[in-house]
GROMACS .gro file of C-alpha atoms in nm:
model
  273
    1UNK     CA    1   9.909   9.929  10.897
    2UNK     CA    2   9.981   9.557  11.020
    3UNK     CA    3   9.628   9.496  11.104
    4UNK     CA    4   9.482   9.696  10.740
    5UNK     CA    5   9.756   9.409  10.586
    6UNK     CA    6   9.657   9.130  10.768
    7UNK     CA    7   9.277   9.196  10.688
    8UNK     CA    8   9.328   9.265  10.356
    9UNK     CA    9   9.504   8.905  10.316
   10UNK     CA   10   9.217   8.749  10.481
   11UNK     CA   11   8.944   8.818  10.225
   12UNK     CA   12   8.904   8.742   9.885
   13UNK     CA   13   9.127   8.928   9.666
   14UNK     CA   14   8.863   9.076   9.446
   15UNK     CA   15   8.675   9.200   9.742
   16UNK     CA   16   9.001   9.308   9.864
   17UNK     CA   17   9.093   9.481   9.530
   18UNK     CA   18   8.680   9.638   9.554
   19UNK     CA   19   8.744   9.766   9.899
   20UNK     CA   20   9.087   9.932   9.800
   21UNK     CA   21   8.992  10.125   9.540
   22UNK     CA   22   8.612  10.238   9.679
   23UNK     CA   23   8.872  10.430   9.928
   24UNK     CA   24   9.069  10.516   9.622
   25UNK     CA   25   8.771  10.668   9.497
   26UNK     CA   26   8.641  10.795   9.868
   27UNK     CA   27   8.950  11.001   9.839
   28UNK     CA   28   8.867  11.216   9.557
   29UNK     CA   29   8.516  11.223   9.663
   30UNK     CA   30   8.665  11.392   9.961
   31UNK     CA   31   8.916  11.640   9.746
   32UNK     CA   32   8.627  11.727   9.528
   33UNK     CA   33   8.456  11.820   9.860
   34UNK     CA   34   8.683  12.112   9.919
   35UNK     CA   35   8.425  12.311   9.624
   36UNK     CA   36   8.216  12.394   9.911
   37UNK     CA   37   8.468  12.561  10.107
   38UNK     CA   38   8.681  12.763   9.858
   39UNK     CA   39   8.574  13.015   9.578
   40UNK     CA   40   8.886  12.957   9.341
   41UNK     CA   41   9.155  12.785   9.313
   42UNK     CA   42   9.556  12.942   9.232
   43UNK     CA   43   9.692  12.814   8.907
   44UNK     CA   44   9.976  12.762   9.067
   45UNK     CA   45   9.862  12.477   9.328
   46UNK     CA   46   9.671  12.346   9.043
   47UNK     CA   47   9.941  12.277   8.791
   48UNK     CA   48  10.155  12.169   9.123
   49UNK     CA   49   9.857  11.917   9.183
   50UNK     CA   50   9.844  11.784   8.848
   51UNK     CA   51  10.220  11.728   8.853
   52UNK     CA   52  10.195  11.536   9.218
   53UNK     CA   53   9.936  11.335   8.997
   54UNK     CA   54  10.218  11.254   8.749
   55UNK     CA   55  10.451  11.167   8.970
   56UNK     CA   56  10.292  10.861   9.176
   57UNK     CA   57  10.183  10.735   8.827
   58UNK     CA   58  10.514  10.718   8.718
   59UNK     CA   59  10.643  10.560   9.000
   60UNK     CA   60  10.322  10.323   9.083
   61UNK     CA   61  10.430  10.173   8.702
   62UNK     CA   62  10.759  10.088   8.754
   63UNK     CA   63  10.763   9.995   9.141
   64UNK     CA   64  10.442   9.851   9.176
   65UNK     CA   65  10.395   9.668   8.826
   66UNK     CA   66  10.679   9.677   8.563
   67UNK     CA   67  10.944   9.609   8.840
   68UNK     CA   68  10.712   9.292   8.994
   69UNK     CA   69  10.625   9.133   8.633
   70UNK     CA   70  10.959   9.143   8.524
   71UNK     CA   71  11.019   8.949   8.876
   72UNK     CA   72  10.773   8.701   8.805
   73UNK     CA   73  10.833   8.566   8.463
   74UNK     CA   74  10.993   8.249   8.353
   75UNK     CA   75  11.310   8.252   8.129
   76UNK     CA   76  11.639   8.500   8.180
   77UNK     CA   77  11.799   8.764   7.965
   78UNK     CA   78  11.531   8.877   7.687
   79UNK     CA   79  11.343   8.580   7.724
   80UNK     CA   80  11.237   8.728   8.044
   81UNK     CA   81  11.125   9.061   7.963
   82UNK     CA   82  10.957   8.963   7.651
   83UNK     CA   83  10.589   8.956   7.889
   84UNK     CA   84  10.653   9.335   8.022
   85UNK     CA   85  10.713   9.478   7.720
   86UNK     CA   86  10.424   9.350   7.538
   87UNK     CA   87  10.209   9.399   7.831
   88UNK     CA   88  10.350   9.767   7.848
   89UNK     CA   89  10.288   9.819   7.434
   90UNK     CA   90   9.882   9.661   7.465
   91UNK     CA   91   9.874   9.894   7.752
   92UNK     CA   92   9.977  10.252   7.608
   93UNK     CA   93   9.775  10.090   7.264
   94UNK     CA   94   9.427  10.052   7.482
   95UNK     CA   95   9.511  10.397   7.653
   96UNK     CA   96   9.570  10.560   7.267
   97UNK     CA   97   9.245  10.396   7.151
   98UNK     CA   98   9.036  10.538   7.380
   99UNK     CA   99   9.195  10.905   7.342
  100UNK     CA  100   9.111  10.892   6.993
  101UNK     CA  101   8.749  10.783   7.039
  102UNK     CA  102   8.638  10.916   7.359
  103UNK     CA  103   8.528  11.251   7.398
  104UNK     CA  104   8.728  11.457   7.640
  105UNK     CA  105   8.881  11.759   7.719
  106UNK     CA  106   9.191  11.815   7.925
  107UNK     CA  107   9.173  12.071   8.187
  108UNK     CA  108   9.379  12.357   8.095
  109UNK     CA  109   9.278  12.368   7.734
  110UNK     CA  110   9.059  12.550   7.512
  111UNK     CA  111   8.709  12.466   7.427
  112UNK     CA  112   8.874  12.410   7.040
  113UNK     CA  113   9.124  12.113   7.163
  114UNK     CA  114   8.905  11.874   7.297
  115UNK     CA  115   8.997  11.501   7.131
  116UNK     CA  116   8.829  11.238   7.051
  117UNK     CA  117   8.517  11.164   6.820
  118UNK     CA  118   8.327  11.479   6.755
  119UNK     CA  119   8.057  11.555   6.989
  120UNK     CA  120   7.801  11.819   7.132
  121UNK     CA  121   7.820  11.740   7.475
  122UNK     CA  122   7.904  12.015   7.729
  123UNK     CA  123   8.270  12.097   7.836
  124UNK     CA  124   8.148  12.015   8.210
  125UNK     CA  125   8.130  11.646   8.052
  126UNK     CA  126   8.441  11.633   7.853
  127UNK     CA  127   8.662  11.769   8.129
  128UNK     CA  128   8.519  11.480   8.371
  129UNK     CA  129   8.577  11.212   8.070
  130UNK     CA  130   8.931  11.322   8.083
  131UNK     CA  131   9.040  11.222   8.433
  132UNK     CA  132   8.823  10.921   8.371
  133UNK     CA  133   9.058  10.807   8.109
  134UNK     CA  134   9.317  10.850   8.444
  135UNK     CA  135   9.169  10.672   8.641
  136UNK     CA  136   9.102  10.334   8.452
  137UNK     CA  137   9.446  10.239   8.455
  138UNK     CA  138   9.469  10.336   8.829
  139UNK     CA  139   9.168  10.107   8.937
  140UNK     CA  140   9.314   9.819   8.696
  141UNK     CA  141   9.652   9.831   8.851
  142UNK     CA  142   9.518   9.775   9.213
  143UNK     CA  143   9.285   9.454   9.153
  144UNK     CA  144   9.586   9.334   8.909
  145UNK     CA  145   9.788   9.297   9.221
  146UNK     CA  146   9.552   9.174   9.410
  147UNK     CA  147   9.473   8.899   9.150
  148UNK     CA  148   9.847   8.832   9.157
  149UNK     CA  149   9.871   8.821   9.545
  150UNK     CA  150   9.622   8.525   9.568
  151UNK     CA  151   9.778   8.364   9.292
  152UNK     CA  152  10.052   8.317   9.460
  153UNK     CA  153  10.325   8.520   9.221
  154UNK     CA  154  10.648   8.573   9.400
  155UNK     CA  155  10.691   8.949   9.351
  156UNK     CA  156  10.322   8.999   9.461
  157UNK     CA  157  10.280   9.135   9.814
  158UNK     CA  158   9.966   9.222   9.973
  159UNK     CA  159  10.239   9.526  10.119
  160UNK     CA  160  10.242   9.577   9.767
  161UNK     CA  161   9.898   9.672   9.661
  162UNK     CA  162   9.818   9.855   9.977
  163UNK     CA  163  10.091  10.097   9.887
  164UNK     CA  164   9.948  10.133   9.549
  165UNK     CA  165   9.609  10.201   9.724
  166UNK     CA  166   9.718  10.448   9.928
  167UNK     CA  167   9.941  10.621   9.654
  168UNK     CA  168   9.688  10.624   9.424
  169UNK     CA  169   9.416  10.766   9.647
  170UNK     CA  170   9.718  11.023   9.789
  171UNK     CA  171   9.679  11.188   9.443
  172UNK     CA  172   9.298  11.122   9.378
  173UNK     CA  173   9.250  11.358   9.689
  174UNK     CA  174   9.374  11.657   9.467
  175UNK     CA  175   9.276  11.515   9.156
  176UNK     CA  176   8.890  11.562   9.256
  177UNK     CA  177   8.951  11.939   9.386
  178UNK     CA  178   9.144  11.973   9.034
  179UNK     CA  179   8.830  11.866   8.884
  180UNK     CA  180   8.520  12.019   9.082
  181UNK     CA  181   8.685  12.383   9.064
  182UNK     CA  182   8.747  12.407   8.712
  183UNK     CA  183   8.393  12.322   8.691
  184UNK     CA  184   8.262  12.555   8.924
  185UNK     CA  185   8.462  12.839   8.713
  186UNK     CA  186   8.262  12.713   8.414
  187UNK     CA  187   7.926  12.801   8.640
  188UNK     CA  188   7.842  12.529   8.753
  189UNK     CA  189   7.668  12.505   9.149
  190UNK     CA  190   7.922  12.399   9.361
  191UNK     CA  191   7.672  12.065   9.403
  192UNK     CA  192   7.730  11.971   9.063
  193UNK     CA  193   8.091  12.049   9.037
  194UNK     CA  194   8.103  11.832   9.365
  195UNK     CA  195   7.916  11.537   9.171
  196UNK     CA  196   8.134  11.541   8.816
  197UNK     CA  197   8.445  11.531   9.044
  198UNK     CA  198   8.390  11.261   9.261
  199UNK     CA  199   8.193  11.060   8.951
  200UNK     CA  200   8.563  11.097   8.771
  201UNK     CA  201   8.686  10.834   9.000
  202UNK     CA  202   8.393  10.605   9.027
  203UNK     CA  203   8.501  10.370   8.720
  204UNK     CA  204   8.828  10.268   8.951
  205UNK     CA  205   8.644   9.999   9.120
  206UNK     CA  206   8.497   9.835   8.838
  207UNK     CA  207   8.853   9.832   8.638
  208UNK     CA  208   8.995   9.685   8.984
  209UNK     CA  209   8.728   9.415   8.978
  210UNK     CA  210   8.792   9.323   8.650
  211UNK     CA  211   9.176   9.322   8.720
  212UNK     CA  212   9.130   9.077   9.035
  213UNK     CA  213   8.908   8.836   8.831
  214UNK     CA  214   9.072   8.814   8.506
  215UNK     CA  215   9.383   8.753   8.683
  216UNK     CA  216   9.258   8.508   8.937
  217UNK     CA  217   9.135   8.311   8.676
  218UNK     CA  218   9.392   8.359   8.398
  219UNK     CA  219   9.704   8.282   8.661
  220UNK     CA  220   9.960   8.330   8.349
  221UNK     CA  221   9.881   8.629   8.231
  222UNK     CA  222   9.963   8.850   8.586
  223UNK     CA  223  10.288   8.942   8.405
  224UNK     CA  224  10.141   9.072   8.123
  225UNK     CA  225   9.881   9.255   8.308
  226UNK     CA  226  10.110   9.432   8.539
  227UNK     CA  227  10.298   9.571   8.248
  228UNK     CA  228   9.983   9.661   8.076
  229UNK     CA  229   9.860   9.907   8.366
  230UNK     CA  230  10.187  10.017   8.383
  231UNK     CA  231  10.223  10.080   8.010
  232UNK     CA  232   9.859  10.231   8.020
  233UNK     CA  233   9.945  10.489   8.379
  234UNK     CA  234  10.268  10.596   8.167
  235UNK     CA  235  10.079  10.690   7.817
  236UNK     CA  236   9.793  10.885   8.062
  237UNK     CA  237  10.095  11.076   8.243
  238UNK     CA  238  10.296  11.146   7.919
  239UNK     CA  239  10.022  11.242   7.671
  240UNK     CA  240   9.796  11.414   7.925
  241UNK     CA  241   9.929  11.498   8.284
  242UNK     CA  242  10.252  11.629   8.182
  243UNK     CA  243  10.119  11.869   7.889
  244UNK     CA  244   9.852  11.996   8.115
  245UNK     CA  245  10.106  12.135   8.356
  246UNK     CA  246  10.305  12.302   8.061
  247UNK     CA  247  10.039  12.534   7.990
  248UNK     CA  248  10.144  12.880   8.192
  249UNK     CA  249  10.389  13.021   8.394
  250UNK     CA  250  10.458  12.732   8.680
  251UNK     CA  251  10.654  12.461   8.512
  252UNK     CA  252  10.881  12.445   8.771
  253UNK     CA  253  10.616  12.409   9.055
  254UNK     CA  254  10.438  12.131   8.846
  255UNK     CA  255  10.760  11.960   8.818
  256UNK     CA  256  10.852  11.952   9.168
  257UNK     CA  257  10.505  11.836   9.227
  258UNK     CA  258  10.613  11.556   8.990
  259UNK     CA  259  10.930  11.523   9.221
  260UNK     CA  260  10.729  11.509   9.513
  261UNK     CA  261  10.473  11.232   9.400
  262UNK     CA  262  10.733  10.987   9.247
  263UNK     CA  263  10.916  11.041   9.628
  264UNK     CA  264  10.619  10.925   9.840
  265UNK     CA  265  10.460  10.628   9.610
  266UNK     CA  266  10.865  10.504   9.606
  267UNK     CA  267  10.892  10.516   9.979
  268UNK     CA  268  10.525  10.394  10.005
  269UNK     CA  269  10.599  10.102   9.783
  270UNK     CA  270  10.958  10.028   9.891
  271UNK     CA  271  10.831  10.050  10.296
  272UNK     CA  272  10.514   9.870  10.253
  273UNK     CA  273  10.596   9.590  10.002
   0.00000   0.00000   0.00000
């Protein structure tokens, strides 16, 4: 782990933020894989998945990102939390927007209760715009604090974002498997349920990119975007993760999943950082 930090803090730190979140994204690749060796998947480990999912979000936001920008700004008292909690508002805003215009379908819903703008385009589609709406805020998170690391924020650790890496591709790896097999249930080959899974996570490195560069080059803002990913992973979890685990009978395993995710990314993020 010493020498993946050191390496990391040798390159640039939007190459760094491109390399962390193509594993991010290698990750569900690999949990979408698992289509080609299983016919179905139990409910049960699904909705336990889904809450895991929920869980590193929740923590990734406050440990990685609100906890940090709070850290970093100027002033004390309410002076000082004024840049989080706008951040966190434009955040869960952007995230709202784009539930109300994109097209998607959440994964244990009916045909009938997709959201967004009115479309004709096949459920296979709208279930793999739904996780995509997860994973933007994920990617965006991980160049954010990389941007912040080489602009020299105290709060910012290189520890830091490799935790968030590794969190957030801990629950991509289920993620893609919760993906590909609902799709293969639809009747779909298990090629193409492979392909939408994986492709679910392949906008991660081009929110991380941004991240890196807008705050490389817009140093004062690394406050505000912390907060906003954070603000962004929380709306996701709320509006979406949670309520698709609250569909059956195993509530209680989805919310020691939950349990269970916020545990590890805490320890990951705590240890590392």
């Amino acid at each position: 782990m010493e020498y993946i930090i050191d390496y990391f803090e040798s390159i640039n730190p939007i190459v760094a933020a491109l390399y962390a979140t193509l594993f991010t994204w290698g990750l569900t690749a690999a949990g979408a894989s698992l289509v080609f060796l299983f016919k179905g998947m139990n409910r049960a480990i699904l909705d336990g998945m889904l809450g895991f999912t929920g869980g590193v979000m929740v923590a990734a936001s406050f440990w990685s990102l609100l906890a940090p920008g709070i850290e970093m700004s100027p002033g004390e008292g309410f002076v000082k939390v004024w840049p989080s909690a706008i951040g966190f508002f434009l955040g869960s805003l952007f995230i709202f927007g784009l539930d109300k215009i994109l097209p998607h379908l959440h994964i244990n819903f009916k045909e009938s209760e997709k959201e967004g703008l009115q479309t004709s385009w096949r459920r296979t589609t709208l279930l793999t715009l739904a996780i995509t709406m997860h994973n933007i805020p994920e990617g965006l998170a991980i160049g954010v604090l990389f941007g912040g690391v080489s602009a020299g924020f105290e709060g910012a650790s290189i520890g830091g974002a490799v935790a968030l890496a590794l969190g957030i591709g801990l629950q991509n790896f289920p993620e893609g498997f919760a993906v590909a097999m609902p799709l293969r249930r639809q009747g779909l080959s298990r090629r193409k349920s492979f392909m939408f899974g994986q492709a679910s996570a392949i906008v991660e490195p081009f929110a991380a990119v941004i991240g890196a560069w807008a705050v490389s080059t817009f140093q004062p803002i690394l406050p505000y975007a912390l907060s906003f990913a954070a603000g962004a992973m929380i709306f996701v979890v709320v509006e979406e993760v949670i309520p698709e685990t609250q569909r059956d009978n195993y509530t209680d395993i989805a919310t020691m999943g939950f349990i269970g995710g916020f545990i590890i990314m805490m320890a990951l993020d705590v240890g590392l950082a």
